[in-house]
Amino acid sequence: MKPSIAARYVEAAREGMDNACLQKSLRGLQARYGRGALDLWRALPDPNLRRRVKARRMETLAHLDRVLALLVERIEAKGGHVFLADTAAEANSYIRDLARAHGVRRVVKGKSMLSAEIGIDGVLAAEGIEVVETDLGEYIVQLAGSSASHIIAPCIHMDRQQIGRLFADRLGIPYTDDPPTLTRAARAALRHKLLTADMGLTGCNLACAETGQIALVSNEGNIRMATTLPKLHVALMGLERITATL
């Protein structure tokens, strides 16, 4: 009998609590990112910024039907195409059919939580299409055949020695646990994938109805390459990402 989701969660939580490497990494992440974010908000000259942004966001969502219709109109006027999917299956079918129509053999991805939620990687792989994660952390867990353990730091459950052994095995480089050397090896491998990809698949941080533009944020530069090098770019977007004006 297959264990329940709750039982699997409890077992995974026990394993995580007993993982000394993971616990050390999480404490470091919390100290850097958690405290850093709080310090940043405290240092902002406008203490009401978050409150004002939230109010504007809720106002936009209250008129979502009109704002979304305007976004679609503006994107299509620029030559883009919009598909409104009610379900994950509809979104996956659209992307799969698009890949078929364009003869796509390789897809490079910018980090997208929505793509993970709908399970597009498996759908494309079933078509014989190679799917490559280009975010460094996501690329590492993909090479390892595992899944992300943290939304910001996907491979935080692995130390540099583990990553060094993984790269030696999968990328064919001499073993090293030197982070800059490992990063350069990943960069070289990913650069080839980016230059030979047929489709770029990303998420969407913000979509502006006023201008018909989408905005993406990347700290590694991988998303910029995934959106401009392939001839075809598909952006996955949840409706909450929309903003009325620039």
GROMACS .gro file of C-alpha atoms in nm:
model
  246
    1MET     CA    1   0.000   0.000   0.000
    2LYS     CA    2   0.137   0.341  -0.099
    3PRO     CA    3   0.200   0.569   0.203
    4SER     CA    4  -0.014   0.881   0.231
    5ILE     CA    5   0.116   1.228   0.146
    6ALA     CA    6   0.115   1.313   0.518
    7ALA     CA    7   0.320   1.003   0.601
    8ARG     CA    8   0.572   1.078   0.326
    9TYR     CA    9   0.599   1.437   0.447
   10VAL     CA   10   0.668   1.329   0.804
   11GLU     CA   11   0.935   1.084   0.688
   12ALA     CA   12   1.099   1.345   0.463
   13ALA     CA   13   1.091   1.597   0.750
   14ARG     CA   14   1.265   1.348   0.981
   15GLU     CA   15   1.533   1.286   0.720
   16GLY     CA   16   1.582   1.661   0.674
   17MET     CA   17   1.614   1.722   1.048
   18ASP     CA   18   1.876   1.448   1.072
   19ASN     CA   19   2.074   1.585   0.774
   20ALA     CA   20   2.355   1.787   0.935
   21CYS     CA   21   2.470   1.932   0.601
   22LEU     CA   22   2.120   2.054   0.519
   23GLN     CA   23   2.064   2.205   0.863
   24LYS     CA   24   2.394   2.394   0.850
   25SER     CA   25   2.314   2.528   0.502
   26LEU     CA   26   1.963   2.634   0.603
   27ARG     CA   27   2.094   2.826   0.904
   28GLY     CA   28   2.338   3.009   0.679
   29LEU     CA   29   2.068   3.085   0.423
   30GLN     CA   30   1.832   3.215   0.688
   31ALA     CA   31   2.103   3.439   0.831
   32ARG     CA   32   2.192   3.585   0.490
   33TYR     CA   33   1.860   3.606   0.305
   34GLY     CA   34   1.610   3.634   0.589
   35ARG     CA   35   1.791   3.900   0.788
   36GLY     CA   36   1.913   4.070   0.471
   37ALA     CA   37   1.558   4.114   0.342
   38LEU     CA   38   1.438   4.255   0.673
   39ASP     CA   39   1.735   4.495   0.689
   40LEU     CA   40   1.661   4.610   0.334
   41TRP     CA   41   1.298   4.690   0.412
   42ARG     CA   42   1.398   4.880   0.727
   43ALA     CA   43   1.648   5.088   0.529
   44LEU     CA   44   1.397   5.202   0.265
   45PRO     CA   45   1.330   5.577   0.279
   46ASP     CA   46   0.955   5.518   0.238
   47PRO     CA   47   0.827   5.307   0.531
   48ASN     CA   48   0.483   5.279   0.369
   49LEU     CA   49   0.609   5.138   0.039
   50ARG     CA   50   0.493   4.781   0.104
   51ARG     CA   51   0.151   4.899   0.217
   52ARG     CA   52   0.107   5.118  -0.091
   53VAL     CA   53   0.222   4.844  -0.329
   54LYS     CA   54  -0.018   4.594  -0.173
   55ALA     CA   55  -0.310   4.839  -0.201
   56ARG     CA   56  -0.234   4.901  -0.570
   57ARG     CA   57  -0.200   4.529  -0.631
   58MET     CA   58  -0.535   4.450  -0.471
   59GLU     CA   59  -0.694   4.728  -0.677
   60THR     CA   60  -0.561   4.572  -0.997
   61LEU     CA   61  -0.684   4.225  -0.899
   62ALA     CA   62  -1.029   4.368  -0.825
   63HIS     CA   63  -1.049   4.465  -1.194
   64LEU     CA   64  -0.865   4.158  -1.323
   65ASP     CA   65  -1.102   4.089  -1.613
   66ARG     CA   66  -1.051   4.433  -1.771
   67VAL     CA   67  -0.679   4.449  -1.702
   68LEU     CA   68  -0.623   4.100  -1.842
   69ALA     CA   69  -0.821   4.179  -2.157
   70LEU     CA   70  -0.605   4.488  -2.212
   71LEU     CA   71  -0.285   4.287  -2.160
   72VAL     CA   72  -0.392   4.030  -2.421
   73GLU     CA   73  -0.483   4.309  -2.665
   74ARG     CA   74  -0.148   4.486  -2.622
   75ILE     CA   75   0.060   4.169  -2.651
   76GLU     CA   76  -0.118   4.060  -2.967
   77ALA     CA   77  -0.078   4.407  -3.115
   78LYS     CA   78   0.299   4.361  -3.076
   79GLY     CA   79   0.286   4.027  -3.260
   80GLY     CA   80   0.282   3.802  -2.955
   81HIS     CA   81   0.041   3.518  -2.888
   82VAL     CA   82  -0.159   3.459  -2.570
   83PHE     CA   83  -0.318   3.134  -2.458
   84LEU     CA   84  -0.542   3.143  -2.150
   85ALA     CA   85  -0.533   2.800  -1.985
   86ASP     CA   86  -0.791   2.695  -1.727
   87THR     CA   87  -0.592   2.391  -1.616
   88ALA     CA   88  -0.235   2.260  -1.605
   89ALA     CA   89  -0.329   2.001  -1.867
   90GLU     CA   90  -0.445   2.274  -2.108
   91ALA     CA   91  -0.123   2.470  -2.060
   92ASN     CA   92   0.090   2.160  -2.112
   93SER     CA   93  -0.100   2.058  -2.424
   94TYR     CA   94  -0.058   2.404  -2.574
   95ILE     CA   95   0.318   2.408  -2.513
   96ARG     CA   96   0.358   2.050  -2.639
   97ASP     CA   97   0.165   2.125  -2.958
   98LEU     CA   98   0.366   2.444  -3.009
   99ALA     CA   99   0.689   2.248  -2.974
  100ARG     CA  100   0.566   1.990  -3.224
  101ALA     CA  101   0.466   2.255  -3.476
  102HIS     CA  102   0.809   2.419  -3.460
  103GLY     CA  103   1.013   2.098  -3.456
  104VAL     CA  104   1.159   2.174  -3.114
  105ARG     CA  105   1.425   1.926  -2.998
  106ARG     CA  106   1.580   2.120  -2.710
  107VAL     CA  107   1.421   2.356  -2.456
  108VAL     CA  108   1.621   2.580  -2.221
  109LYS     CA  109   1.440   2.698  -1.911
  110GLY     CA  110   1.471   2.998  -1.689
  111LYS     CA  111   1.372   2.921  -1.332
  112SER     CA  112   0.993   2.896  -1.312
  113MET     CA  113   0.795   2.763  -1.019
  114LEU     CA  114   0.483   2.756  -1.234
  115SER     CA  115   0.651   2.521  -1.482
  116ALA     CA  116   0.728   2.286  -1.193
  117GLU     CA  117   0.372   2.308  -1.063
  118ILE     CA  118   0.216   2.206  -1.396
  119GLY     CA  119   0.481   1.940  -1.470
  120ILE     CA  120   0.576   2.059  -1.818
  121ASP     CA  121   0.921   1.896  -1.811
  122GLY     CA  122   0.777   1.545  -1.814
  123VAL     CA  123   0.531   1.630  -2.089
  124LEU     CA  124   0.808   1.757  -2.317
  125ALA     CA  125   1.043   1.470  -2.226
  126ALA     CA  126   0.772   1.224  -2.330
  127GLU     CA  127   0.790   1.385  -2.676
  128GLY     CA  128   1.163   1.313  -2.694
  129ILE     CA  129   1.247   1.679  -2.628
  130GLU     CA  130   1.550   1.761  -2.413
  131VAL     CA  131   1.464   2.003  -2.132
  132VAL     CA  132   1.753   2.187  -1.968
  133GLU     CA  133   1.731   2.395  -1.651
  134THR     CA  134   1.965   2.694  -1.682
  135ASP     CA  135   1.943   2.832  -1.328
  136LEU     CA  136   2.260   2.697  -1.164
  137GLY     CA  137   2.088   2.546  -0.861
  138GLU     CA  138   1.810   2.394  -1.070
  139TYR     CA  139   2.070   2.260  -1.317
  140ILE     CA  140   2.257   2.088  -1.034
  141VAL     CA  141   1.950   1.906  -0.901
  142GLN     CA  142   1.850   1.815  -1.257
  143LEU     CA  143   2.192   1.658  -1.316
  144ALA     CA  144   2.152   1.471  -0.987
  145GLY     CA  145   1.810   1.341  -1.090
  146SER     CA  146   1.655   1.489  -0.777
  147SER     CA  147   1.424   1.781  -0.711
  148ALA     CA  148   1.467   2.128  -0.565
  149SER     CA  149   1.462   2.144  -0.186
  150HIS     CA  150   1.424   2.521  -0.152
  151ILE     CA  151   1.253   2.783  -0.366
  152ILE     CA  152   1.552   3.021  -0.360
  153ALA     CA  153   1.839   2.774  -0.314
  154PRO     CA  154   1.730   2.457  -0.498
  155CYS     CA  155   2.042   2.250  -0.420
  156ILE     CA  156   2.093   2.361  -0.062
  157HIS     CA  157   2.076   1.996   0.049
  158MET     CA  158   2.407   1.931  -0.134
  159ASP     CA  159   2.754   2.045  -0.028
  160ARG     CA  160   3.033   2.139  -0.267
  161GLN     CA  161   3.200   1.800  -0.234
  162GLN     CA  162   2.881   1.628  -0.350
  163ILE     CA  163   2.846   1.876  -0.636
  164GLY     CA  164   3.210   1.821  -0.730
  165ARG     CA  165   3.157   1.446  -0.756
  166LEU     CA  166   2.836   1.502  -0.952
  167PHE     CA  167   3.009   1.729  -1.205
  168ALA     CA  168   3.299   1.489  -1.242
  169ASP     CA  169   3.052   1.210  -1.319
  170ARG     CA  170   2.804   1.400  -1.538
  171LEU     CA  171   3.018   1.672  -1.701
  172GLY     CA  172   3.338   1.473  -1.731
  173ILE     CA  173   3.561   1.726  -1.556
  174PRO     CA  174   3.836   1.643  -1.305
  175TYR     CA  175   3.703   1.634  -0.950
  176THR     CA  176   3.716   1.967  -0.766
  177ASP     CA  177   3.518   2.124  -0.484
  178ASP     CA  178   3.626   2.478  -0.574
  179PRO     CA  179   3.304   2.680  -0.632
  180PRO     CA  180   3.441   2.916  -0.904
  181THR     CA  181   3.580   2.618  -1.098
  182LEU     CA  182   3.251   2.429  -1.067
  183THR     CA  183   3.058   2.739  -1.176
  184ARG     CA  184   3.277   2.782  -1.483
  185ALA     CA  185   3.220   2.417  -1.577
  186ALA     CA  186   2.843   2.459  -1.550
  187ARG     CA  187   2.864   2.784  -1.749
  188ALA     CA  188   3.048   2.613  -2.034
  189ALA     CA  189   2.801   2.324  -2.046
  190LEU     CA  190   2.498   2.552  -2.031
  191ARG     CA  191   2.634   2.795  -2.290
  192HIS     CA  192   2.632   2.515  -2.548
  193LYS     CA  193   2.273   2.424  -2.457
  194LEU     CA  194   2.161   2.787  -2.481
  195LEU     CA  195   2.324   2.839  -2.820
  196THR     CA  196   2.160   2.529  -2.969
  197ALA     CA  197   1.812   2.547  -2.814
  198ASP     CA  198   1.493   2.573  -3.021
  199MET     CA  199   1.268   2.707  -2.743
  200GLY     CA  200   1.317   2.915  -2.431
  201LEU     CA  201   1.069   2.857  -2.148
  202THR     CA  202   1.047   3.099  -1.856
  203GLY     CA  203   0.815   3.229  -1.593
  204CYS     CA  204   0.704   3.591  -1.564
  205ASN     CA  205   0.772   3.824  -1.275
  206LEU     CA  206   0.539   4.101  -1.393
  207ALA     CA  207   0.320   4.161  -1.698
  208CYS     CA  208   0.219   4.521  -1.771
  209ALA     CA  209  -0.124   4.563  -1.932
  210GLU     CA  210  -0.055   4.925  -2.026
  211THR     CA  211   0.244   4.837  -2.246
  212GLY     CA  212   0.193   4.468  -2.330
  213GLN     CA  213   0.536   4.383  -2.189
  214ILE     CA  214   0.657   4.122  -1.945
  215ALA     CA  215   0.938   4.169  -1.696
  216LEU     CA  216   1.182   3.899  -1.585
  217VAL     CA  217   1.445   3.915  -1.311
  218SER     CA  218   1.766   3.713  -1.333
  219ASN     CA  219   2.075   3.733  -1.114
  220GLU     CA  220   2.277   3.494  -1.333
  221GLY     CA  221   2.195   3.624  -1.681
  222ASN     CA  222   2.057   3.284  -1.781
  223ILE     CA  223   1.703   3.411  -1.831
  224ARG     CA  224   1.822   3.688  -2.062
  225MET     CA  225   1.989   3.423  -2.279
  226ALA     CA  226   1.698   3.178  -2.262
  227THR     CA  227   1.460   3.447  -2.387
  228THR     CA  228   1.674   3.588  -2.668
  229LEU     CA  229   1.884   3.308  -2.817
  230PRO     CA  230   1.612   3.053  -2.911
  231LYS     CA  231   1.378   3.150  -3.193
  232LEU     CA  232   1.077   3.070  -2.976
  233HIS     CA  233   1.008   3.205  -2.626
  234VAL     CA  234   0.721   3.087  -2.408
  235ALA     CA  235   0.646   3.269  -2.082
  236LEU     CA  236   0.429   3.095  -1.821
  237MET     CA  237   0.233   3.336  -1.606
  238GLY     CA  238  -0.012   3.313  -1.320
  239LEU     CA  239  -0.282   3.578  -1.338
  240GLU     CA  240  -0.163   3.735  -1.013
  241ARG     CA  241   0.149   3.857  -1.192
  242ILE     CA  242  -0.036   4.126  -1.381
  243THR     CA  243   0.006   4.499  -1.321
  244ALA     CA  244  -0.214   4.767  -1.472
  245THR     CA  245   0.049   5.032  -1.551
  246LEU     CA  246   0.423   5.058  -1.590
   0.00000   0.00000   0.00000
